[in-house]
Short mmCIF file of C-alpha atoms and ligand atoms in Angstrom, two decimals:
data_model
loop_
_atom_site.label_atom_id
_atom_site.label_comp_id
_atom_site.label_asym_id
_atom_site.label_seq_id
_atom_site.Cartn_x
_atom_site.Cartn_y
_atom_site.Cartn_z
CA MET A 12 -144.55 -25.51 -173.89
CA ILE A 13 -144.80 -29.01 -172.56
CA ALA A 14 -142.08 -31.53 -173.22
CA ILE A 15 -143.34 -35.08 -172.97
CA GLU A 16 -140.10 -36.87 -173.59
CA LYS A 17 -138.19 -36.51 -176.80
CA THR A 18 -140.47 -38.06 -179.38
CA THR A 19 -143.65 -36.72 -177.89
CA GLU A 20 -142.67 -33.09 -177.80
CA ILE A 21 -145.50 -30.83 -178.80
CA SER A 22 -145.48 -27.07 -179.10
CA ALA A 23 -148.30 -25.49 -177.17
CA THR A 24 -149.81 -22.72 -179.22
CA GLY A 25 -153.55 -23.13 -179.62
CA ALA A 26 -153.54 -20.55 -182.43
CA GLY A 27 -154.82 -21.79 -185.75
CA TRP A 28 -157.09 -24.44 -184.27
CA ASP A 29 -160.53 -23.92 -185.78
CA VAL A 30 -162.59 -25.54 -183.07
CA GLU A 31 -165.95 -24.56 -184.59
CA ARG A 32 -164.96 -26.27 -187.85
CA VAL A 33 -163.85 -29.41 -186.03
CA ARG A 34 -167.10 -29.54 -184.04
CA GLU A 35 -168.99 -29.93 -187.32
CA ASP A 36 -167.37 -33.36 -187.66
CA PHE A 37 -169.17 -34.63 -184.54
CA PRO A 38 -172.96 -34.84 -185.03
CA VAL A 39 -173.63 -35.76 -181.39
CA LEU A 40 -172.43 -32.36 -180.21
CA THR A 41 -175.31 -30.48 -181.81
CA GLN A 42 -178.02 -31.81 -179.52
CA THR A 43 -179.67 -30.25 -176.50
CA VAL A 44 -179.87 -31.94 -173.09
CA ASN A 45 -182.45 -30.81 -170.54
CA GLY A 46 -183.25 -27.95 -172.89
CA LYS A 47 -179.61 -26.72 -172.91
CA PRO A 48 -176.92 -27.22 -175.54
CA LEU A 49 -174.92 -30.33 -174.69
CA VAL A 50 -171.54 -29.58 -173.09
CA TYR A 51 -169.70 -32.87 -173.30
CA LEU A 52 -166.83 -32.97 -170.81
CA ASP A 53 -166.62 -36.72 -170.23
CA ASN A 54 -164.11 -37.53 -172.93
CA ALA A 55 -161.86 -39.59 -170.67
CA ALA A 56 -164.74 -42.05 -170.28
CA SER A 57 -165.58 -42.17 -174.00
CA ALA A 58 -164.72 -39.65 -176.67
CA GLN A 59 -167.29 -38.84 -179.36
CA VAL A 60 -167.19 -40.38 -182.81
CA PRO A 61 -166.80 -38.23 -185.95
CA GLN A 62 -169.21 -38.63 -188.86
CA ILE A 63 -166.50 -40.08 -191.09
CA VAL A 64 -165.94 -42.95 -188.61
CA ILE A 65 -169.69 -43.53 -188.26
CA GLU A 66 -169.91 -43.70 -192.05
CA ARG A 67 -167.05 -46.17 -192.30
CA GLY A 68 -168.76 -48.53 -189.85
CA ALA A 69 -172.05 -48.17 -191.73
CA LYS A 70 -170.31 -48.87 -195.05
CA TYR A 71 -168.89 -52.11 -193.67
CA LEU A 72 -172.34 -53.18 -192.46
CA ARG A 73 -174.03 -52.07 -195.67
CA GLU A 74 -171.55 -53.37 -198.24
CA GLU A 75 -168.89 -55.61 -196.74
CA HIS A 76 -170.32 -57.44 -193.75
CA SER A 77 -169.00 -60.99 -193.61
CA ASN A 78 -166.49 -63.00 -191.61
CA ILE A 79 -162.76 -62.48 -192.04
CA HIS A 80 -159.79 -64.76 -192.73
CA ARG A 81 -162.07 -67.70 -193.56
CA GLY A 82 -163.83 -67.05 -196.81
CA VAL A 83 -162.54 -67.25 -200.34
CA HIS A 84 -165.54 -65.24 -201.47
CA TYR A 85 -165.57 -61.60 -202.46
CA LEU A 86 -167.20 -60.12 -199.35
CA SER A 87 -164.96 -62.01 -196.96
CA GLN A 88 -161.92 -60.82 -198.84
CA ARG A 89 -163.11 -57.22 -198.70
CA ALA A 90 -163.80 -57.47 -194.96
CA THR A 91 -160.44 -59.13 -194.35
CA SER A 92 -158.61 -56.50 -196.28
CA ALA A 93 -160.40 -53.68 -194.39
CA TYR A 94 -159.66 -55.36 -191.03
CA GLU A 95 -156.00 -55.98 -191.83
CA GLY A 96 -155.81 -52.47 -193.30
CA ALA A 97 -156.90 -51.15 -189.90
CA ARG A 98 -154.11 -53.13 -188.25
CA GLU A 99 -151.56 -51.49 -190.54
CA LYS A 100 -153.02 -48.07 -189.69
CA VAL A 101 -152.56 -48.87 -186.00
CA ARG A 102 -148.98 -49.95 -186.67
CA ARG A 103 -148.16 -46.65 -188.30
CA PHE A 104 -150.03 -44.66 -185.64
CA ILE A 105 -147.92 -46.09 -182.82
CA ASN A 106 -144.82 -46.72 -184.96
CA ALA A 107 -144.63 -50.44 -184.21
CA ARG A 108 -142.03 -52.33 -186.21
CA GLU A 109 -144.52 -54.79 -187.66
CA ALA A 110 -148.31 -55.04 -187.96
CA ARG A 111 -148.24 -58.50 -186.35
CA GLU A 112 -147.15 -56.80 -183.13
CA CYS A 113 -150.61 -55.17 -182.95
CA ILE A 114 -153.24 -57.51 -181.47
CA PHE A 115 -156.87 -56.45 -181.75
CA VAL A 116 -158.79 -56.62 -178.49
CA ARG A 117 -162.07 -55.14 -177.24
CA GLY A 118 -160.34 -52.44 -175.22
CA CYS A 119 -157.82 -51.74 -172.53
CA THR A 120 -159.40 -54.01 -169.93
CA GLU A 121 -159.23 -57.00 -172.20
CA GLY A 122 -155.75 -55.96 -173.31
CA VAL A 123 -154.25 -55.89 -169.83
CA ASN A 124 -156.00 -59.16 -168.96
CA LEU A 125 -154.54 -60.69 -172.09
CA VAL A 126 -150.98 -59.77 -171.15
CA ALA A 127 -151.40 -60.61 -167.44
CA SER A 128 -152.75 -64.01 -168.35
CA ALA A 129 -150.70 -64.93 -171.42
CA TYR A 130 -147.39 -63.50 -170.17
CA GLY A 131 -148.07 -64.28 -166.52
CA ARG A 132 -148.94 -67.94 -166.95
CA LYS A 133 -145.70 -68.40 -168.86
CA PHE A 134 -143.24 -66.31 -166.90
CA VAL A 135 -144.55 -65.60 -163.38
CA SER A 136 -144.12 -68.07 -160.55
CA GLU A 137 -144.17 -68.23 -156.77
CA GLY A 138 -142.24 -65.45 -155.06
CA ASP A 139 -142.08 -63.25 -158.19
CA GLU A 140 -143.17 -59.64 -158.12
CA ILE A 141 -145.22 -57.32 -160.33
CA ILE A 142 -144.95 -53.55 -159.92
CA VAL A 143 -147.94 -51.28 -160.56
CA SER A 144 -148.27 -47.63 -159.64
CA GLU A 145 -150.49 -46.06 -157.04
CA MET A 146 -152.40 -44.09 -159.69
CA GLU A 147 -153.47 -47.05 -161.83
CA HIS A 148 -156.98 -47.64 -163.11
CA HIS A 149 -158.45 -50.87 -161.70
CA SER A 150 -157.90 -52.43 -165.14
CA ASN A 151 -154.18 -52.20 -164.55
CA ILE A 152 -154.35 -53.49 -160.97
CA VAL A 153 -156.91 -56.25 -160.70
CA PRO A 154 -155.66 -58.50 -163.55
CA TRP A 155 -152.16 -58.41 -161.98
CA GLN A 156 -153.61 -59.06 -158.54
CA MET A 157 -155.50 -62.07 -159.90
CA LEU A 158 -152.32 -63.33 -161.50
CA CYS A 159 -150.39 -62.86 -158.26
CA GLU A 160 -153.02 -64.79 -156.31
CA GLU A 161 -152.95 -67.62 -158.83
CA ARG A 162 -149.16 -67.87 -158.99
CA GLY A 163 -148.24 -67.01 -155.40
CA ALA A 164 -146.56 -63.82 -156.59
CA ARG A 165 -146.58 -60.40 -154.93
CA LEU A 166 -147.95 -57.04 -156.12
CA ARG A 167 -145.70 -54.08 -155.30
CA VAL A 168 -146.78 -50.46 -155.57
CA LEU A 169 -144.82 -47.50 -156.89
CA PRO A 170 -146.08 -44.55 -154.82
CA MET A 171 -146.99 -41.02 -155.92
CA ASN A 172 -146.65 -37.67 -154.19
CA ASP A 173 -149.48 -35.30 -153.27
CA ALA A 174 -149.34 -33.57 -156.64
CA GLY A 175 -150.11 -36.94 -158.23
CA GLU A 176 -146.62 -37.54 -159.65
CA LEU A 177 -144.90 -40.90 -159.48
CA MET A 178 -141.96 -41.08 -157.07
CA LEU A 179 -139.56 -42.49 -159.62
CA ASP A 180 -136.64 -42.83 -157.24
CA GLU A 181 -138.63 -45.46 -155.38
CA LEU A 182 -138.79 -47.54 -158.55
CA ASP A 183 -135.13 -48.54 -158.37
CA ALA A 184 -135.65 -49.82 -154.84
CA LEU A 185 -138.67 -51.87 -155.91
CA LEU A 186 -137.02 -53.42 -158.96
CA GLY A 187 -135.10 -56.61 -158.42
CA GLU A 188 -134.43 -60.12 -159.57
CA ARG A 189 -137.94 -61.21 -158.70
CA THR A 190 -139.64 -58.44 -160.68
CA LYS A 191 -141.45 -59.83 -163.72
CA MET A 192 -143.32 -56.75 -164.98
CA VAL A 193 -143.76 -53.04 -164.43
CA ALA A 194 -147.32 -52.02 -165.38
CA VAL A 195 -148.01 -48.30 -165.47
CA GLY A 196 -150.45 -45.87 -167.07
CA HIS A 197 -149.32 -43.31 -169.64
CA ILE A 198 -151.86 -40.73 -168.42
CA SER A 199 -153.87 -41.11 -165.21
CA ASN A 200 -157.61 -41.02 -165.89
CA ALA A 201 -158.26 -39.77 -162.35
CA LEU A 202 -155.54 -37.09 -162.12
CA GLY A 203 -154.43 -36.27 -165.66
CA THR A 204 -150.75 -36.88 -164.80
CA ILE A 205 -148.55 -37.72 -167.79
CA ASN A 206 -146.02 -40.30 -166.69
CA PRO A 207 -142.43 -40.41 -168.00
CA ILE A 208 -142.71 -43.77 -169.72
CA LYS A 209 -139.38 -43.63 -171.48
CA GLU A 210 -137.56 -43.13 -168.21
CA ILE A 211 -139.57 -45.84 -166.45
CA ALA A 212 -138.80 -48.27 -169.27
CA ALA A 213 -135.10 -47.42 -169.14
CA ARG A 214 -134.97 -48.05 -165.38
CA ALA A 215 -136.93 -51.32 -165.64
CA HIS A 216 -134.85 -52.57 -168.55
CA LYS A 217 -131.66 -52.19 -166.49
CA PHE A 218 -133.08 -55.08 -164.49
CA GLY A 219 -134.29 -56.90 -167.61
CA VAL A 220 -137.91 -56.25 -166.62
CA PRO A 221 -140.55 -55.64 -169.32
CA VAL A 222 -142.90 -52.66 -169.11
CA LEU A 223 -146.60 -52.59 -169.95
CA VAL A 224 -148.15 -49.18 -170.56
CA ASP A 225 -151.86 -48.67 -170.06
CA GLY A 226 -152.38 -46.23 -172.91
CA ALA A 227 -156.16 -45.81 -172.52
CA GLN A 228 -155.72 -42.08 -171.89
CA GLY A 229 -152.37 -41.68 -173.64
CA ALA A 230 -153.37 -42.70 -177.16
CA PRO A 231 -156.08 -40.00 -177.58
CA HIS A 232 -153.81 -37.15 -176.48
CA LEU A 233 -150.17 -37.90 -177.24
CA PRO A 234 -148.28 -38.73 -180.41
CA LEU A 235 -147.04 -42.26 -179.95
CA ASP A 236 -143.83 -44.01 -180.84
CA VAL A 237 -143.61 -47.33 -179.05
CA GLN A 238 -140.10 -47.92 -180.38
CA ASP A 239 -138.84 -44.69 -178.96
CA LEU A 240 -140.67 -45.18 -175.65
CA ASP A 241 -139.16 -48.67 -175.71
CA CYS A 242 -142.14 -50.10 -173.84
CA ASP A 243 -142.74 -53.82 -174.23
CA PHE A 244 -146.54 -53.61 -174.30
CA TYR A 245 -148.84 -50.66 -175.01
CA VAL A 246 -152.58 -51.09 -174.57
CA ILE A 247 -155.25 -48.92 -176.24
CA SER A 248 -159.03 -48.51 -176.01
CA GLY A 249 -160.57 -47.35 -179.30
CA HIS A 250 -163.62 -45.67 -177.78
CA LYS A 251 -161.40 -43.16 -175.99
CA MET A 252 -159.80 -42.15 -179.29
CA PHE A 253 -162.90 -41.34 -181.36
CA ALA A 254 -163.58 -44.92 -182.50
CA PRO A 255 -166.50 -47.24 -181.64
CA THR A 256 -166.63 -49.29 -178.46
CA GLY A 257 -165.35 -52.84 -178.85
CA SER A 258 -162.15 -51.73 -180.56
CA GLY A 259 -158.70 -51.71 -179.03
CA VAL A 260 -155.13 -52.87 -179.37
CA VAL A 261 -152.38 -54.60 -177.47
CA TYR A 262 -149.02 -53.71 -178.92
CA GLY A 263 -146.32 -56.12 -177.85
CA LYS A 264 -142.75 -56.66 -178.96
CA ALA A 265 -142.81 -59.64 -181.31
CA GLU A 266 -140.14 -61.56 -179.42
CA LEU A 267 -142.27 -61.46 -176.26
CA LEU A 268 -145.62 -62.15 -177.94
CA GLU A 269 -144.12 -65.15 -179.68
CA LYS A 270 -143.01 -66.68 -176.38
CA MET A 271 -146.30 -66.07 -174.57
CA ASN A 272 -149.10 -68.58 -174.10
CA PRO A 273 -152.31 -67.99 -176.05
CA TYR A 274 -155.05 -66.12 -174.16
CA HIS A 275 -158.37 -67.49 -175.42
CA GLY A 276 -158.66 -70.83 -177.19
CA GLY A 277 -160.93 -71.40 -180.19
CA GLY A 278 -161.22 -70.83 -183.91
CA SER A 279 -158.68 -68.77 -185.85
CA MET A 280 -155.92 -69.06 -183.25
CA ILE A 281 -154.82 -72.59 -184.11
CA ARG A 282 -152.59 -74.25 -186.66
CA THR A 283 -153.73 -77.85 -186.04
CA VAL A 284 -156.21 -79.49 -183.67
CA THR A 285 -156.51 -83.11 -182.59
CA PHE A 286 -158.04 -84.50 -179.42
CA GLU A 287 -154.53 -85.11 -178.10
CA ARG A 288 -153.20 -81.61 -178.61
CA SER A 289 -153.46 -78.39 -180.56
CA THR A 290 -150.77 -76.22 -182.07
CA TYR A 291 -151.15 -72.50 -182.37
CA ALA A 292 -151.09 -69.95 -185.14
CA ASP A 293 -148.43 -67.26 -185.38
CA ILE A 294 -148.96 -63.81 -183.88
CA PRO A 295 -151.23 -61.89 -184.09
CA ASP A 296 -153.77 -64.67 -184.83
CA LYS A 297 -152.61 -66.66 -181.79
CA PHE A 298 -154.24 -63.99 -179.64
CA GLU A 299 -157.39 -63.38 -181.71
CA ALA A 300 -159.59 -66.42 -181.10
CA GLY A 301 -163.09 -66.39 -182.57
CA THR A 302 -164.78 -63.76 -184.71
CA PRO A 303 -163.47 -60.34 -183.68
CA ALA A 304 -165.30 -57.00 -183.55
CA ILE A 305 -164.70 -56.44 -187.26
CA ALA A 306 -166.80 -53.28 -187.70
CA SER A 307 -165.33 -51.69 -184.57
CA GLN A 308 -161.72 -52.33 -185.54
CA ILE A 309 -162.33 -51.02 -189.05
CA GLY A 310 -163.83 -47.99 -187.28
CA LEU A 311 -160.62 -47.65 -185.26
CA GLY A 312 -158.68 -47.53 -188.52
CA ALA A 313 -161.01 -44.76 -189.73
CA ALA A 314 -160.55 -42.86 -186.45
CA ILE A 315 -156.79 -43.01 -186.97
CA ASP A 316 -157.25 -41.63 -190.50
CA TYR A 317 -159.35 -38.87 -188.98
CA LEU A 318 -156.74 -38.03 -186.34
CA ASN A 319 -154.02 -38.02 -188.99
CA SER A 320 -156.06 -35.52 -191.00
CA LEU A 321 -155.90 -33.02 -188.11
CA ASP A 322 -153.08 -30.79 -187.00
CA ARG A 323 -152.46 -32.78 -183.83
CA ARG A 324 -149.99 -30.31 -182.38
CA ALA A 325 -152.59 -27.57 -182.61
CA ALA A 326 -155.25 -29.94 -181.23
CA HIS A 327 -153.06 -30.75 -178.26
CA ALA A 328 -152.23 -27.11 -177.68
CA HIS A 329 -155.94 -26.29 -177.73
CA GLU A 330 -156.64 -28.98 -175.11
CA GLN A 331 -153.83 -27.59 -172.94
CA ASP A 332 -155.28 -24.07 -173.27
CA LEU A 333 -158.64 -25.38 -172.09
CA LEU A 334 -157.01 -27.19 -169.18
CA ASP A 335 -155.05 -24.09 -168.09
CA TYR A 336 -158.07 -21.82 -168.41
CA ALA A 337 -160.40 -24.19 -166.55
CA THR A 338 -157.78 -24.78 -163.82
CA ARG A 339 -157.34 -21.04 -163.27
CA ARG A 340 -161.06 -20.40 -163.10
CA LEU A 341 -161.83 -23.37 -160.85
CA ASN A 342 -159.00 -22.42 -158.50
CA SER A 343 -160.62 -19.04 -157.98
CA ILE A 344 -163.84 -20.56 -156.59
CA GLU A 345 -163.81 -20.80 -152.83
CA GLY A 346 -164.34 -24.32 -151.50
CA VAL A 347 -163.04 -26.02 -154.67
CA ARG A 348 -159.99 -28.28 -154.40
CA ILE A 349 -158.33 -29.65 -157.52
CA ILE A 350 -157.15 -33.25 -157.21
CA GLY A 351 -154.10 -33.82 -159.40
CA THR A 352 -151.68 -30.94 -159.80
CA ALA A 353 -148.77 -32.62 -161.56
CA ARG A 354 -146.46 -30.46 -163.66
CA GLU A 355 -147.07 -32.63 -166.74
CA LYS A 356 -150.82 -32.99 -167.18
CA ALA A 357 -153.23 -33.87 -169.94
CA SER A 358 -156.70 -32.34 -170.19
CA VAL A 359 -158.26 -34.09 -167.21
CA LEU A 360 -159.45 -31.84 -164.39
CA ALA A 361 -160.69 -33.53 -161.23
CA PHE A 362 -161.97 -31.61 -158.22
CA VAL A 363 -164.06 -31.73 -155.09
CA ILE A 364 -166.26 -29.05 -153.54
CA GLU A 365 -166.18 -28.74 -149.78
CA ASP A 366 -169.21 -30.34 -148.11
CA VAL A 367 -170.84 -31.31 -151.42
CA HIS A 368 -170.98 -34.87 -152.70
CA PRO A 369 -169.52 -35.22 -156.22
CA HIS A 370 -172.64 -37.07 -157.39
CA ASP A 371 -174.77 -34.05 -156.46
CA VAL A 372 -172.41 -31.85 -158.46
CA GLY A 373 -172.71 -34.21 -161.43
CA THR A 374 -176.49 -34.22 -161.19
CA ILE A 375 -176.80 -30.43 -161.01
CA LEU A 376 -174.38 -30.00 -163.90
CA ASP A 377 -176.41 -32.51 -165.92
CA GLN A 378 -179.49 -30.33 -165.43
CA GLU A 379 -177.46 -27.62 -167.16
CA GLY A 380 -176.68 -29.98 -170.05
CA ILE A 381 -173.10 -30.49 -168.86
CA ALA A 382 -171.73 -34.05 -168.89
CA VAL A 383 -168.95 -34.72 -166.38
CA ARG A 384 -168.10 -37.87 -164.50
CA ALA A 385 -168.53 -38.13 -160.74
CA GLY A 386 -167.22 -41.11 -158.79
CA HIS A 387 -164.00 -42.93 -158.05
CA HIS A 388 -163.20 -43.31 -161.76
CA CYS A 389 -162.21 -46.95 -161.24
CA ALA A 390 -159.16 -45.69 -159.37
CA GLN A 391 -160.01 -46.27 -155.72
CA PRO A 392 -156.36 -46.21 -154.57
CA VAL A 393 -156.13 -42.65 -155.95
CA MET A 394 -159.18 -41.67 -153.90
CA GLN A 395 -157.59 -43.31 -150.85
CA HIS A 396 -154.38 -41.34 -151.37
CA PHE A 397 -156.24 -38.02 -151.48
CA LYS A 398 -158.65 -39.08 -148.70
CA VAL A 399 -161.79 -38.50 -150.76
CA SER A 400 -164.50 -40.98 -151.66
CA ALA A 401 -165.01 -39.55 -155.13
CA THR A 402 -164.26 -36.55 -157.34
CA VAL A 403 -165.94 -34.63 -160.13
CA ARG A 404 -163.98 -34.97 -163.34
CA ALA A 405 -164.15 -32.75 -166.42
CA SER A 406 -162.10 -34.12 -169.30
CA PHE A 407 -161.59 -32.09 -172.45
CA ALA A 408 -161.15 -33.10 -176.07
CA PHE A 409 -159.99 -30.94 -178.97
CA TYR A 410 -163.63 -30.16 -179.88
CA ASN A 411 -164.39 -28.49 -176.56
CA THR A 412 -164.45 -24.70 -176.30
CA LYS A 413 -163.67 -21.96 -173.80
CA TYR A 414 -167.37 -21.14 -173.83
CA GLU A 415 -168.03 -24.68 -172.56
CA VAL A 416 -165.47 -24.17 -169.80
CA ASP A 417 -167.36 -20.99 -168.85
CA LYS A 418 -170.56 -23.05 -168.69
CA LEU A 419 -168.84 -25.53 -166.40
CA ILE A 420 -167.63 -22.74 -164.13
CA SER A 421 -171.13 -21.17 -163.95
CA GLY A 422 -172.50 -24.62 -163.12
CA VAL A 423 -169.97 -25.09 -160.32
CA ASN A 424 -170.74 -21.61 -158.98
CA LYS A 425 -174.41 -22.53 -158.96
CA VAL A 426 -173.65 -25.73 -157.00
CA VAL A 427 -171.62 -23.76 -154.46
CA GLU A 428 -174.46 -21.23 -154.08
CA VAL A 429 -177.14 -23.87 -153.61
CA LEU A 430 -175.29 -26.60 -151.66
CA GLY A 431 -171.93 -25.24 -150.56
N1 LIG B 25 -161.52 -45.31 -167.99
C1 LIG B 25 -162.91 -43.46 -167.30
O1 LIG B 25 -163.98 -42.86 -167.22
P1 LIG B 25 -161.91 -49.88 -171.08
O2 LIG B 25 -163.09 -49.67 -170.20
O3 LIG B 25 -161.45 -51.31 -171.13
O4 LIG B 25 -162.06 -49.27 -172.43
O5 LIG B 25 -160.71 -49.03 -170.42
C2 LIG B 25 -160.33 -49.26 -169.10
C3 LIG B 25 -159.37 -48.19 -168.67
C4 LIG B 25 -158.06 -48.56 -168.42
N2 LIG B 25 -157.14 -47.64 -168.10
C5 LIG B 25 -157.44 -46.34 -167.97
C6 LIG B 25 -156.36 -45.37 -167.62
C7 LIG B 25 -158.75 -45.92 -168.19
O6 LIG B 25 -159.04 -44.62 -168.08
C8 LIG B 25 -159.74 -46.86 -168.53
C9 LIG B 25 -161.18 -46.46 -168.67
C10 LIG B 25 -162.86 -44.77 -168.06
O7 LIG B 25 -161.88 -43.02 -166.80
C11 LIG B 25 -163.92 -45.72 -167.60
S1 LIG B 25 -163.66 -46.26 -165.96
#
């Protein structure tokens, strides 16, 4: 049983999850790589796309393709209604109060940049402070660092322990009158740690500080309720939750979004334009300049429909079973060290093998048809904490199987035999 705060409690019994049935939804999984059946364990980088989502994107391109919000003609109205329909699906998926609180962006990177820029240019000035955690992805560090440089503000870091858990007691000492934002990931892509967002938000709010959650890895794995989490911003990448690349969302509380500066200037985000000055549209349009990734966002809506059609508790329990099984088996291989041993973890398993470079592990596993990621995972401070240059990372989705974990373990054993 894992308890991920009140509203995200999920019972962990993998029973009843028909993984073979679910795999049929994902055409990409049936192929062979280097003459071996593909074992796709790089879901934290990009999850695969089910046929029903592929078909929805194709239908848009085949029957509805046109620009949105501009045309009075039939096709434009159909495209607009599909695009806005996707926004409403996002709203329900994360339980936002209103659809206008959901801004479409290309992904998490653009989402964090949007908030850092649009919130930061309005509210952050010299001497102010932004808190990020030590386990953040670069996407939730660099935009804040750029903002700090521009405004003369200071980046502060909430540390983690050697299990890869945030040291929450340090947060109270970091928070203060100068703090303008706490920006923290829901699930670490490099460690798998699930962070206690509700508690972080409660602590930050005592100081009147808003909280941005990088939900790139949270949205695919956890049921979401932004109202219950009480975060101020929640950022999502569609391609990590079974949707096409180019889709994503920034959720923001309306009262904050309304006060923020626009991000990009251009068409669709204005109310009036003269050479003297422009006035801006209401949210969400204020933040959606230019023609958006219409097909991708409609695809995100279809991916949400797909996720809603599954038993997500059973899916999550299945992922946890895979994580536990793989952790046990990896731990029994001499020379293997798991990086990230938090008590609350999602299905991300990072490790190093003594005296073997992670890229060599990745290459040998690829020869066996197994896709993992090797590198710093855009989280160099995490590597610095654990004094490694890189790790191998296997990340599981609900369509992975125990048989695939066995393949991974045989592959690792082979690496140890040959190079260890
Ligand atoms: N992590 C990984 O392999 P984009 O690239 O904008 O969709 O998402 C950026 C991002 C932000 N936050 C977290 C926690 C992430 O995991 C990612 C993307 C990929 O782990 C690519 S580096």
